[in-house]
PDB file of C-alpha atoms in Angstrom:
ATOM      1  CA  UNK A   1     118.064 124.681 152.152  1.00 66.00           C
ATOM      2  CA  UNK A   2     117.561 121.503 150.447  1.00 86.00           C
ATOM      3  CA  UNK A   3     117.499 120.702 146.997  1.00 91.00           C
ATOM      4  CA  UNK A   4     113.809 118.857 148.355  1.00 92.00           C
ATOM      5  CA  UNK A   5     112.559 121.788 149.866  1.00 91.00           C
ATOM      6  CA  UNK A   6     113.422 124.009 146.841  1.00 93.00           C
ATOM      7  CA  UNK A   7     111.927 121.307 144.525  1.00 92.00           C
ATOM      8  CA  UNK A   8     108.708 121.192 147.081  1.00 91.00           C
ATOM      9  CA  UNK A   9     108.577 125.225 146.607  1.00 93.00           C
ATOM     10  CA  UNK A  10     106.251 125.401 149.856  1.00 89.00           C
ATOM     11  CA  UNK A  11     103.704 123.202 148.321  1.00 90.00           C
ATOM     12  CA  UNK A  12     103.791 124.872 144.751  1.00 93.00           C
ATOM     13  CA  UNK A  13     106.324 122.789 143.094  1.00 94.00           C
ATOM     14  CA  UNK A  14     103.973 121.318 140.573  1.00 96.00           C
ATOM     15  CA  UNK A  15     102.492 124.979 139.339  1.00 96.00           C
ATOM     16  CA  UNK A  16     106.069 126.708 138.952  1.00 97.00           C
ATOM     17  CA  UNK A  17     108.333 123.663 137.761  1.00 97.00           C
ATOM     18  CA  UNK A  18     105.255 122.734 135.572  1.00 97.00           C
ATOM     19  CA  UNK A  19     104.742 126.511 133.751  1.00 97.00           C
ATOM     20  CA  UNK A  20     109.103 126.899 133.542  1.00 98.00           C
ATOM     21  CA  UNK A  21     109.326 123.321 132.174  1.00 98.00           C
ATOM     22  CA  UNK A  22     106.838 123.347 129.870  1.00 98.00           C
ATOM     23  CA  UNK A  23     108.238 126.892 128.508  1.00 98.00           C
ATOM     24  CA  UNK A  24     111.431 125.541 128.319  1.00 98.00           C
ATOM     25  CA  UNK A  25     110.562 122.596 126.386  1.00 98.00           C
ATOM     26  CA  UNK A  26     108.540 124.606 123.847  1.00 98.00           C
ATOM     27  CA  UNK A  27     111.643 126.735 123.444  1.00 98.00           C
ATOM     28  CA  UNK A  28     113.991 123.864 122.958  1.00 98.00           C
ATOM     29  CA  UNK A  29     111.433 122.509 120.355  1.00 98.00           C
ATOM     30  CA  UNK A  30     111.092 125.794 118.392  1.00 98.00           C
ATOM     31  CA  UNK A  31     114.905 126.506 118.225  1.00 98.00           C
ATOM     32  CA  UNK A  32     115.018 122.860 116.918  1.00 98.00           C
ATOM     33  CA  UNK A  33     112.438 122.910 114.578  1.00 98.00           C
ATOM     34  CA  UNK A  34     113.725 126.807 113.117  1.00 98.00           C
ATOM     35  CA  UNK A  35     116.973 125.274 112.733  1.00 97.00           C
ATOM     36  CA  UNK A  36     115.929 122.303 111.025  1.00 98.00           C
ATOM     37  CA  UNK A  37     113.598 124.163 108.151  1.00 98.00           C
ATOM     38  CA  UNK A  38     116.836 126.376 107.497  1.00 97.00           C
ATOM     39  CA  UNK A  39     119.303 123.805 107.205  1.00 97.00           C
ATOM     40  CA  UNK A  40     116.236 122.225 104.749  1.00 97.00           C
ATOM     41  CA  UNK A  41     115.388 124.816 102.659  1.00 96.00           C
ATOM     42  CA  UNK A  42     119.560 125.613 102.559  1.00 96.00           C
ATOM     43  CA  UNK A  43     120.346 122.449 101.241  1.00 96.00           C
ATOM     44  CA  UNK A  44     117.622 122.222  99.460  1.00 96.00           C
ATOM     45  CA  UNK A  45     118.395 125.225  97.104  1.00 94.00           C
ATOM     46  CA  UNK A  46     121.649 124.484  96.682  1.00 94.00           C
ATOM     47  CA  UNK A  47     120.785 120.739  95.629  1.00 94.00           C
ATOM     48  CA  UNK A  48     118.451 122.648  92.500  1.00 92.00           C
ATOM     49  CA  UNK A  49     120.540 125.024  91.821  1.00 90.00           C
ATOM     50  CA  UNK A  50     123.668 122.285  90.908  1.00 92.00           C
ATOM     51  CA  UNK A  51     120.586 120.029  89.280  1.00 89.00           C
ATOM     52  CA  UNK A  52     119.435 123.837  87.229  1.00 87.00           C
ATOM     53  CA  UNK A  53     123.412 124.722  86.275  1.00 86.00           C
ATOM     54  CA  UNK A  54     123.912 120.940  84.954  1.00 86.00           C
ATOM     55  CA  UNK A  55     120.623 121.069  83.012  1.00 81.00           C
ATOM     56  CA  UNK A  56     121.590 124.327  81.840  1.00 78.00           C
ATOM     57  CA  UNK A  57     124.814 123.435  80.542  1.00 81.00           C
ATOM     58  CA  UNK A  58     123.871 120.200  78.912  1.00 76.00           C
ATOM     59  CA  UNK A  59     120.664 120.872  77.713  1.00 64.00           C
ATOM     60  CA  UNK A  60     117.018 119.128  79.100  1.00 57.00           C
ATOM     61  CA  UNK A  61     118.013 115.352  77.910  1.00 55.00           C
ATOM     62  CA  UNK A  62     121.957 115.829  78.494  1.00 45.00           C
TER      63      UNK A  62
ATOM     64  CA  UNK B   1     112.080 161.905 105.441  1.00 43.00           C
ATOM     65  CA  UNK B   2     115.172 162.475 103.633  1.00 47.00           C
ATOM     66  CA  UNK B   3     116.078 160.352 100.630  1.00 49.00           C
ATOM     67  CA  UNK B   4     119.432 159.136 102.072  1.00 49.00           C
ATOM     68  CA  UNK B   5     117.213 157.190 105.202  1.00 50.00           C
ATOM     69  CA  UNK B   6     114.965 155.993 102.973  1.00 50.00           C
ATOM     70  CA  UNK B   7     117.674 154.255 100.467  1.00 48.00           C
ATOM     71  CA  UNK B   8     119.403 153.441 104.075  1.00 51.00           C
ATOM     72  CA  UNK B   9     116.043 151.484 105.274  1.00 49.00           C
ATOM     73  CA  UNK B  10     115.049 150.206 101.977  1.00 51.00           C
ATOM     74  CA  UNK B  11     118.036 148.762 102.251  1.00 51.00           C
ATOM     75  CA  UNK B  12     117.827 145.643 104.862  1.00 54.00           C
ATOM     76  CA  UNK B  13     113.768 145.602 102.824  1.00 64.00           C
ATOM     77  CA  UNK B  14     115.829 143.332 100.802  1.00 78.00           C
ATOM     78  CA  UNK B  15     116.452 139.756 101.376  1.00 81.00           C
ATOM     79  CA  UNK B  16     119.826 139.561 100.221  1.00 84.00           C
ATOM     80  CA  UNK B  17     121.011 142.309 102.769  1.00 87.00           C
ATOM     81  CA  UNK B  18     118.591 141.264 105.373  1.00 91.00           C
ATOM     82  CA  UNK B  19     120.102 137.307 105.086  1.00 93.00           C
ATOM     83  CA  UNK B  20     124.072 137.895 106.073  1.00 93.00           C
ATOM     84  CA  UNK B  21     123.110 140.340 108.817  1.00 94.00           C
ATOM     85  CA  UNK B  22     120.516 137.575 110.093  1.00 95.00           C
ATOM     86  CA  UNK B  23     123.444 135.439 110.357  1.00 95.00           C
ATOM     87  CA  UNK B  24     125.511 137.319 112.202  1.00 96.00           C
ATOM     88  CA  UNK B  25     122.478 138.812 114.708  1.00 97.00           C
ATOM     89  CA  UNK B  26     121.095 135.275 115.431  1.00 97.00           C
ATOM     90  CA  UNK B  27     123.958 133.718 117.307  1.00 98.00           C
ATOM     91  CA  UNK B  28     124.385 137.430 119.013  1.00 98.00           C
ATOM     92  CA  UNK B  29     120.484 137.774 120.372  1.00 98.00           C
ATOM     93  CA  UNK B  30     120.724 133.879 121.250  1.00 98.00           C
ATOM     94  CA  UNK B  31     123.668 134.219 123.600  1.00 98.00           C
ATOM     95  CA  UNK B  32     122.370 137.417 125.108  1.00 98.00           C
ATOM     96  CA  UNK B  33     118.932 135.643 125.609  1.00 98.00           C
ATOM     97  CA  UNK B  34     120.526 132.548 127.465  1.00 98.00           C
ATOM     98  CA  UNK B  35     122.607 134.787 129.683  1.00 98.00           C
ATOM     99  CA  UNK B  36     119.694 137.182 130.677  1.00 98.00           C
ATOM    100  CA  UNK B  37     117.332 134.579 131.403  1.00 98.00           C
ATOM    101  CA  UNK B  38     119.973 132.499 133.529  1.00 98.00           C
ATOM    102  CA  UNK B  39     121.058 135.714 135.933  1.00 98.00           C
ATOM    103  CA  UNK B  40     116.864 136.735 135.802  1.00 98.00           C
ATOM    104  CA  UNK B  41     115.955 133.198 137.131  1.00 97.00           C
ATOM    105  CA  UNK B  42     119.132 132.811 139.762  1.00 97.00           C
ATOM    106  CA  UNK B  43     117.178 136.508 141.219  1.00 97.00           C
ATOM    107  CA  UNK B  44     114.355 135.013 140.744  1.00 96.00           C
ATOM    108  CA  UNK B  45     114.627 131.963 142.484  1.00 96.00           C
ATOM    109  CA  UNK B  46     117.895 132.956 144.885  1.00 95.00           C
ATOM    110  CA  UNK B  47     117.613 136.538 145.611  1.00 94.00           C
ATOM    111  CA  UNK B  48     113.945 137.501 145.415  1.00 93.00           C
ATOM    112  CA  UNK B  49     112.153 136.535 148.913  1.00 90.00           C
ATOM    113  CA  UNK B  50     108.645 134.416 149.415  1.00 90.00           C
ATOM    114  CA  UNK B  51     105.770 136.782 148.779  1.00 87.00           C
ATOM    115  CA  UNK B  52     104.213 137.218 152.466  1.00 82.00           C
ATOM    116  CA  UNK B  53     100.684 136.608 150.688  1.00 83.00           C
ATOM    117  CA  UNK B  54     100.990 133.784 147.841  1.00 87.00           C
ATOM    118  CA  UNK B  55     103.953 131.898 149.004  1.00 89.00           C
ATOM    119  CA  UNK B  56     106.609 130.800 146.560  1.00 93.00           C
ATOM    120  CA  UNK B  57     103.774 130.667 143.528  1.00 93.00           C
ATOM    121  CA  UNK B  58     104.277 133.908 142.756  1.00 94.00           C
ATOM    122  CA  UNK B  59     107.448 132.957 141.380  1.00 96.00           C
ATOM    123  CA  UNK B  60     105.753 132.345 137.667  1.00 97.00           C
ATOM    124  CA  UNK B  61     105.253 135.754 137.323  1.00 96.00           C
ATOM    125  CA  UNK B  62     108.794 135.855 136.529  1.00 97.00           C
ATOM    126  CA  UNK B  63     107.811 133.992 133.217  1.00 98.00           C
ATOM    127  CA  UNK B  64     104.156 134.914 132.720  1.00 98.00           C
ATOM    128  CA  UNK B  65     104.428 138.355 132.636  1.00 97.00           C
ATOM    129  CA  UNK B  66     107.269 138.629 130.261  1.00 98.00           C
ATOM    130  CA  UNK B  67     105.423 135.875 128.110  1.00 98.00           C
ATOM    131  CA  UNK B  68     102.120 137.757 128.123  1.00 97.00           C
ATOM    132  CA  UNK B  69     103.790 140.569 127.477  1.00 97.00           C
ATOM    133  CA  UNK B  70     105.804 139.018 124.162  1.00 98.00           C
ATOM    134  CA  UNK B  71     102.119 137.983 123.095  1.00 98.00           C
ATOM    135  CA  UNK B  72     100.914 141.140 122.518  1.00 98.00           C
ATOM    136  CA  UNK B  73     104.198 142.830 121.468  1.00 98.00           C
ATOM    137  CA  UNK B  74     104.287 140.643 118.870  1.00 98.00           C
ATOM    138  CA  UNK B  75     101.189 140.631 117.575  1.00 98.00           C
ATOM    139  CA  UNK B  76     101.601 144.639 117.190  1.00 98.00           C
ATOM    140  CA  UNK B  77     104.525 144.293 115.048  1.00 98.00           C
ATOM    141  CA  UNK B  78     103.396 141.207 113.041  1.00 98.00           C
ATOM    142  CA  UNK B  79     100.428 144.043 112.091  1.00 98.00           C
ATOM    143  CA  UNK B  80     102.830 146.337 111.694  1.00 98.00           C
ATOM    144  CA  UNK B  81     104.486 144.633 109.149  1.00 97.00           C
ATOM    145  CA  UNK B  82     101.701 143.319 108.361  1.00 98.00           C
ATOM    146  CA  UNK B  83     100.365 146.770 106.848  1.00 97.00           C
ATOM    147  CA  UNK B  84     103.763 147.171 105.333  1.00 96.00           C
ATOM    148  CA  UNK B  85     103.099 144.356 103.218  1.00 95.00           C
ATOM    149  CA  UNK B  86      99.596 144.922 102.321  1.00 95.00           C
ATOM    150  CA  UNK B  87     100.130 148.805 101.356  1.00 94.00           C
ATOM    151  CA  UNK B  88     104.002 148.878 100.009  1.00 92.00           C
ATOM    152  CA  UNK B  89     103.824 145.429  98.923  1.00 90.00           C
ATOM    153  CA  UNK B  90     107.667 144.877 100.500  1.00 90.00           C
ATOM    154  CA  UNK B  91     108.308 141.043 100.788  1.00 92.00           C
ATOM    155  CA  UNK B  92     110.630 141.334 103.493  1.00 94.00           C
ATOM    156  CA  UNK B  93     107.695 142.849 105.653  1.00 96.00           C
ATOM    157  CA  UNK B  94     105.665 139.560 104.794  1.00 96.00           C
ATOM    158  CA  UNK B  95     108.311 137.356 105.804  1.00 97.00           C
ATOM    159  CA  UNK B  96     108.857 139.267 109.250  1.00 97.00           C
ATOM    160  CA  UNK B  97     104.884 139.278 109.887  1.00 98.00           C
ATOM    161  CA  UNK B  98     104.737 135.408 108.752  1.00 98.00           C
ATOM    162  CA  UNK B  99     107.804 134.317 110.822  1.00 98.00           C
ATOM    163  CA  UNK B 100     106.700 136.429 113.787  1.00 98.00           C
ATOM    164  CA  UNK B 101     103.696 134.417 114.129  1.00 98.00           C
ATOM    165  CA  UNK B 102     104.469 131.071 115.463  1.00 98.00           C
ATOM    166  CA  UNK B 103     106.560 132.566 118.347  1.00 98.00           C
ATOM    167  CA  UNK B 104     103.795 135.139 119.587  1.00 98.00           C
ATOM    168  CA  UNK B 105     101.863 132.137 119.288  1.00 98.00           C
ATOM    169  CA  UNK B 106     103.910 130.128 121.384  1.00 98.00           C
ATOM    170  CA  UNK B 107     104.061 132.773 124.093  1.00 98.00           C
ATOM    171  CA  UNK B 108     100.199 133.492 123.974  1.00 98.00           C
ATOM    172  CA  UNK B 109     100.350 129.556 124.973  1.00 98.00           C
ATOM    173  CA  UNK B 110     102.962 130.001 128.213  1.00 98.00           C
ATOM    174  CA  UNK B 111     101.171 133.411 128.913  1.00 98.00           C
ATOM    175  CA  UNK B 112      97.485 131.046 129.215  1.00 98.00           C
ATOM    176  CA  UNK B 113      99.458 127.880 130.799  1.00 98.00           C
ATOM    177  CA  UNK B 114     101.274 129.520 133.474  1.00 98.00           C
ATOM    178  CA  UNK B 115      98.810 131.440 134.123  1.00 96.00           C
ATOM    179  CA  UNK B 116      96.162 128.469 134.611  1.00 97.00           C
ATOM    180  CA  UNK B 117      99.097 127.285 136.377  1.00 97.00           C
ATOM    181  CA  UNK B 118      99.333 130.126 138.769  1.00 95.00           C
ATOM    182  CA  UNK B 119      95.498 130.806 139.147  1.00 94.00           C
ATOM    183  CA  UNK B 120      94.974 127.669 141.053  1.00 94.00           C
ATOM    184  CA  UNK B 121      96.831 127.769 143.671  1.00 94.00           C
ATOM    185  CA  UNK B 122      96.525 131.835 144.063  1.00 90.00           C
ATOM    186  CA  UNK B 123      92.263 131.871 143.297  1.00 90.00           C
ATOM    187  CA  UNK B 124      91.400 128.499 143.498  1.00 92.00           C
ATOM    188  CA  UNK B 125      90.765 128.119 139.990  1.00 93.00           C
ATOM    189  CA  UNK B 126      92.642 127.143 136.561  1.00 95.00           C
ATOM    190  CA  UNK B 127      90.462 128.946 134.349  1.00 94.00           C
ATOM    191  CA  UNK B 128      87.459 131.704 134.375  1.00 92.00           C
ATOM    192  CA  UNK B 129      85.785 133.366 131.491  1.00 93.00           C
ATOM    193  CA  UNK B 130      86.678 136.682 132.503  1.00 89.00           C
ATOM    194  CA  UNK B 131      87.740 139.580 130.479  1.00 91.00           C
ATOM    195  CA  UNK B 132      91.504 139.016 130.820  1.00 93.00           C
ATOM    196  CA  UNK B 133      91.893 135.629 130.193  1.00 95.00           C
ATOM    197  CA  UNK B 134      89.154 135.311 127.507  1.00 95.00           C
ATOM    198  CA  UNK B 135      90.654 138.184 125.049  1.00 96.00           C
ATOM    199  CA  UNK B 136      94.676 136.831 125.638  1.00 97.00           C
ATOM    200  CA  UNK B 137      92.993 133.505 124.583  1.00 98.00           C
ATOM    201  CA  UNK B 138      90.935 134.734 121.780  1.00 98.00           C
ATOM    202  CA  UNK B 139      94.848 136.648 120.825  1.00 98.00           C
ATOM    203  CA  UNK B 140      96.080 132.628 120.693  1.00 98.00           C
ATOM    204  CA  UNK B 141      92.951 132.168 117.999  1.00 98.00           C
ATOM    205  CA  UNK B 142      94.330 134.904 115.563  1.00 98.00           C
ATOM    206  CA  UNK B 143      97.414 133.851 115.942  1.00 98.00           C
ATOM    207  CA  UNK B 144      96.235 130.328 114.737  1.00 98.00           C
ATOM    208  CA  UNK B 145      93.813 132.034 112.498  1.00 98.00           C
ATOM    209  CA  UNK B 146      96.537 133.996 110.651  1.00 98.00           C
ATOM    210  CA  UNK B 147      98.755 130.828 110.415  1.00 98.00           C
ATOM    211  CA  UNK B 148      95.905 128.896 109.327  1.00 98.00           C
ATOM    212  CA  UNK B 149      94.796 131.333 106.874  1.00 97.00           C
ATOM    213  CA  UNK B 150      99.009 131.691 104.941  1.00 97.00           C
ATOM    214  CA  UNK B 151      98.882 127.927 104.898  1.00 96.00           C
ATOM    215  CA  UNK B 152      95.433 127.248 103.863  1.00 97.00           C
ATOM    216  CA  UNK B 153      95.482 129.611 100.605  1.00 96.00           C
ATOM    217  CA  UNK B 154      97.908 127.858  97.206  1.00 94.00           C
ATOM    218  CA  UNK B 155      98.467 131.166  95.994  1.00 94.00           C
ATOM    219  CA  UNK B 156     101.020 132.674  98.503  1.00 93.00           C
ATOM    220  CA  UNK B 157     100.249 136.494  97.502  1.00 93.00           C
ATOM    221  CA  UNK B 158      96.555 136.277  97.894  1.00 96.00           C
ATOM    222  CA  UNK B 159      97.193 134.025 101.448  1.00 97.00           C
ATOM    223  CA  UNK B 160     100.041 136.385 102.329  1.00 97.00           C
ATOM    224  CA  UNK B 161      96.630 139.436 101.742  1.00 97.00           C
ATOM    225  CA  UNK B 162      93.855 137.087 103.675  1.00 97.00           C
ATOM    226  CA  UNK B 163      96.273 136.696 106.374  1.00 98.00           C
ATOM    227  CA  UNK B 164      97.739 140.191 106.755  1.00 97.00           C
ATOM    228  CA  UNK B 165      94.074 141.578 106.331  1.00 97.00           C
ATOM    229  CA  UNK B 166      93.284 139.064 109.247  1.00 97.00           C
ATOM    230  CA  UNK B 167      96.091 140.377 111.087  1.00 98.00           C
ATOM    231  CA  UNK B 168      95.334 144.263 111.080  1.00 98.00           C
ATOM    232  CA  UNK B 169      91.477 143.518 112.101  1.00 97.00           C
ATOM    233  CA  UNK B 170      92.821 141.264 115.253  1.00 97.00           C
ATOM    234  CA  UNK B 171      94.955 143.863 116.503  1.00 97.00           C
ATOM    235  CA  UNK B 172      91.550 145.488 118.164  1.00 96.00           C
ATOM    236  CA  UNK B 173      91.966 142.791 120.473  1.00 96.00           C
ATOM    237  CA  UNK B 174      95.438 144.110 121.961  1.00 96.00           C
ATOM    238  CA  UNK B 175      94.451 147.028 123.527  1.00 95.00           C
ATOM    239  CA  UNK B 176      91.295 145.009 125.056  1.00 94.00           C
ATOM    240  CA  UNK B 177      93.436 142.537 126.990  1.00 94.00           C
ATOM    241  CA  UNK B 178      95.583 145.436 127.980  1.00 92.00           C
ATOM    242  CA  UNK B 179      93.116 147.380 129.717  1.00 91.00           C
ATOM    243  CA  UNK B 180      90.764 144.421 130.144  1.00 89.00           C
ATOM    244  CA  UNK B 181      91.610 144.808 133.791  1.00 86.00           C
ATOM    245  CA  UNK B 182      90.643 148.141 134.586  1.00 84.00           C
ATOM    246  CA  UNK B 183      87.831 148.490 132.118  1.00 86.00           C
ATOM    247  CA  UNK B 184      85.971 144.954 133.891  1.00 82.00           C
ATOM    248  CA  UNK B 185      85.779 143.679 137.044  1.00 75.00           C
ATOM    249  CA  UNK B 186      88.194 140.680 137.325  1.00 74.00           C
ATOM    250  CA  UNK B 187      89.991 137.977 139.038  1.00 77.00           C
ATOM    251  CA  UNK B 188      92.944 138.858 137.401  1.00 84.00           C
ATOM    252  CA  UNK B 189      95.012 141.325 139.565  1.00 79.00           C
ATOM    253  CA  UNK B 190      96.092 144.724 137.851  1.00 75.00           C
ATOM    254  CA  UNK B 191      99.781 145.441 136.421  1.00 72.00           C
ATOM    255  CA  UNK B 192     102.517 144.822 139.093  1.00 66.00           C
ATOM    256  CA  UNK B 193     104.457 147.330 137.491  1.00 63.00           C
ATOM    257  CA  UNK B 194     102.960 150.834 135.180  1.00 59.00           C
ATOM    258  CA  UNK B 195     104.812 153.526 133.938  1.00 54.00           C
ATOM    259  CA  UNK B 196     103.322 156.246 135.751  1.00 58.00           C
ATOM    260  CA  UNK B 197     103.222 154.629 139.004  1.00 57.00           C
ATOM    261  CA  UNK B 198     106.021 152.310 138.796  1.00 59.00           C
ATOM    262  CA  UNK B 199     106.355 148.705 140.671  1.00 61.00           C
ATOM    263  CA  UNK B 200     104.244 147.372 143.286  1.00 66.00           C
ATOM    264  CA  UNK B 201     106.911 144.471 144.137  1.00 79.00           C
ATOM    265  CA  UNK B 202     110.596 144.765 145.806  1.00 82.00           C
ATOM    266  CA  UNK B 203     113.720 145.517 143.478  1.00 89.00           C
ATOM    267  CA  UNK B 204     114.724 141.929 143.480  1.00 92.00           C
ATOM    268  CA  UNK B 205     111.686 140.897 141.900  1.00 93.00           C
ATOM    269  CA  UNK B 206     111.052 143.694 139.362  1.00 94.00           C
ATOM    270  CA  UNK B 207     114.946 142.870 138.442  1.00 95.00           C
ATOM    271  CA  UNK B 208     114.251 139.259 137.920  1.00 96.00           C
ATOM    272  CA  UNK B 209     111.048 140.021 135.958  1.00 96.00           C
ATOM    273  CA  UNK B 210     112.583 142.622 133.631  1.00 97.00           C
ATOM    274  CA  UNK B 211     115.861 140.231 133.250  1.00 98.00           C
ATOM    275  CA  UNK B 212     113.251 137.669 131.883  1.00 98.00           C
ATOM    276  CA  UNK B 213     111.760 139.865 129.847  1.00 98.00           C
ATOM    277  CA  UNK B 214     114.626 140.916 127.766  1.00 98.00           C
ATOM    278  CA  UNK B 215     115.777 137.789 127.845  1.00 98.00           C
ATOM    279  CA  UNK B 216     112.529 136.711 125.936  1.00 98.00           C
ATOM    280  CA  UNK B 217     112.960 139.764 123.299  1.00 98.00           C
ATOM    281  CA  UNK B 218     116.315 138.540 122.481  1.00 98.00           C
ATOM    282  CA  UNK B 219     115.288 135.077 122.029  1.00 98.00           C
ATOM    283  CA  UNK B 220     112.194 136.293 119.806  1.00 98.00           C
ATOM    284  CA  UNK B 221     114.757 138.047 117.831  1.00 98.00           C
ATOM    285  CA  UNK B 222     116.796 135.359 117.258  1.00 98.00           C
ATOM    286  CA  UNK B 223     114.459 132.958 116.926  1.00 98.00           C
ATOM    287  CA  UNK B 224     112.522 134.713 114.248  1.00 98.00           C
ATOM    288  CA  UNK B 225     115.577 135.833 111.842  1.00 98.00           C
ATOM    289  CA  UNK B 226     116.594 132.261 111.974  1.00 98.00           C
ATOM    290  CA  UNK B 227     112.932 131.539 110.624  1.00 98.00           C
ATOM    291  CA  UNK B 228     112.984 134.123 108.063  1.00 97.00           C
ATOM    292  CA  UNK B 229     116.356 133.010 106.741  1.00 97.00           C
ATOM    293  CA  UNK B 230     114.333 129.420 105.825  1.00 97.00           C
ATOM    294  CA  UNK B 231     111.330 131.276 104.634  1.00 96.00           C
ATOM    295  CA  UNK B 232     113.525 133.686 102.347  1.00 95.00           C
ATOM    296  CA  UNK B 233     115.081 130.736 101.258  1.00 95.00           C
ATOM    297  CA  UNK B 234     112.465 128.535 100.612  1.00 95.00           C
ATOM    298  CA  UNK B 235     110.826 131.070  98.550  1.00 93.00           C
ATOM    299  CA  UNK B 236     114.514 131.222  96.531  1.00 92.00           C
ATOM    300  CA  UNK B 237     113.685 127.676  95.553  1.00 92.00           C
ATOM    301  CA  UNK B 238     110.275 128.480  94.379  1.00 91.00           C
ATOM    302  CA  UNK B 239     111.049 131.209  92.739  1.00 90.00           C
ATOM    303  CA  UNK B 240     114.043 129.489  90.755  1.00 90.00           C
ATOM    304  CA  UNK B 241     111.773 126.744  90.260  1.00 89.00           C
ATOM    305  CA  UNK B 242     109.721 128.962  88.509  1.00 88.00           C
ATOM    306  CA  UNK B 243     112.028 130.601  86.224  1.00 87.00           C
ATOM    307  CA  UNK B 244     113.388 126.926  85.110  1.00 86.00           C
ATOM    308  CA  UNK B 245     110.485 126.259  83.994  1.00 85.00           C
ATOM    309  CA  UNK B 246     109.450 129.321  81.804  1.00 84.00           C
ATOM    310  CA  UNK B 247     113.417 128.687  80.262  1.00 81.00           C
ATOM    311  CA  UNK B 248     112.532 125.371  79.245  1.00 79.00           C
ATOM    312  CA  UNK B 249     109.307 126.237  77.910  1.00 79.00           C
ATOM    313  CA  UNK B 250     111.166 128.947  75.113  1.00 75.00           C
ATOM    314  CA  UNK B 251     113.766 126.236  74.525  1.00 68.00           C
TER     315      UNK B 251
END
């Protein structure tokens, strides 16, 4: 069985690869955005903690 | 229930214990998900035979059925966490419910889309307003409604309560989806796999289907735990900000 024949799926290629392709795309997008969201939250929290500890040590106007 | 078991359960209900545990579990389950999906799809595409009635289009089943299962399981899980969050005010339960919703919505969308793409060559139509398809579409709206309501209300506790309430009311839709093919005349075929009657397919098809179902479970665990971690950090940030403001006011 050749690659073209495999992709053709007996005339059902569009339906099958449309299904699997969209699902794969969505999964990759979800993983990407969830990782980015955690990374951003972690960085912002660390930044805020550093800022507040500086304020606490030096006073508000310090 | 004994006191020790209660304490054990409460231990993982706190964010500070959850976070490092999730750090260890996420790569484990993501790796498991990829491995199971690769093996499942190999069997599904290279080992399982062509269906004598449907040709190759039936191979959409290995994605469609697990996605549809997940869409319902995740909703039940979300509603369970919503109840815990509403009744016992367990913060981690609210974070879990919130973190499950987008992944549940994604699986619902995949179930609907793959169903349409499977329906076209099999029934001759992408869509029909029958009981199974309509109730699954309603499930998507319930997920989106939960997420929309949660983000629309500025006060987080009120948002959580309103969204949780919606999620719990929506649970009645899940048995309707599941039994719709039995209760009503529908174009949708009955289940190909049931605990009481076994499977109406070859063992290769069944292995591919179950491997893909486990892959979806592992994926869900990994991605939901990751999202929950992000939410914990975001809420910690808000709490830190609030505490600093009150401290500055005192000073």
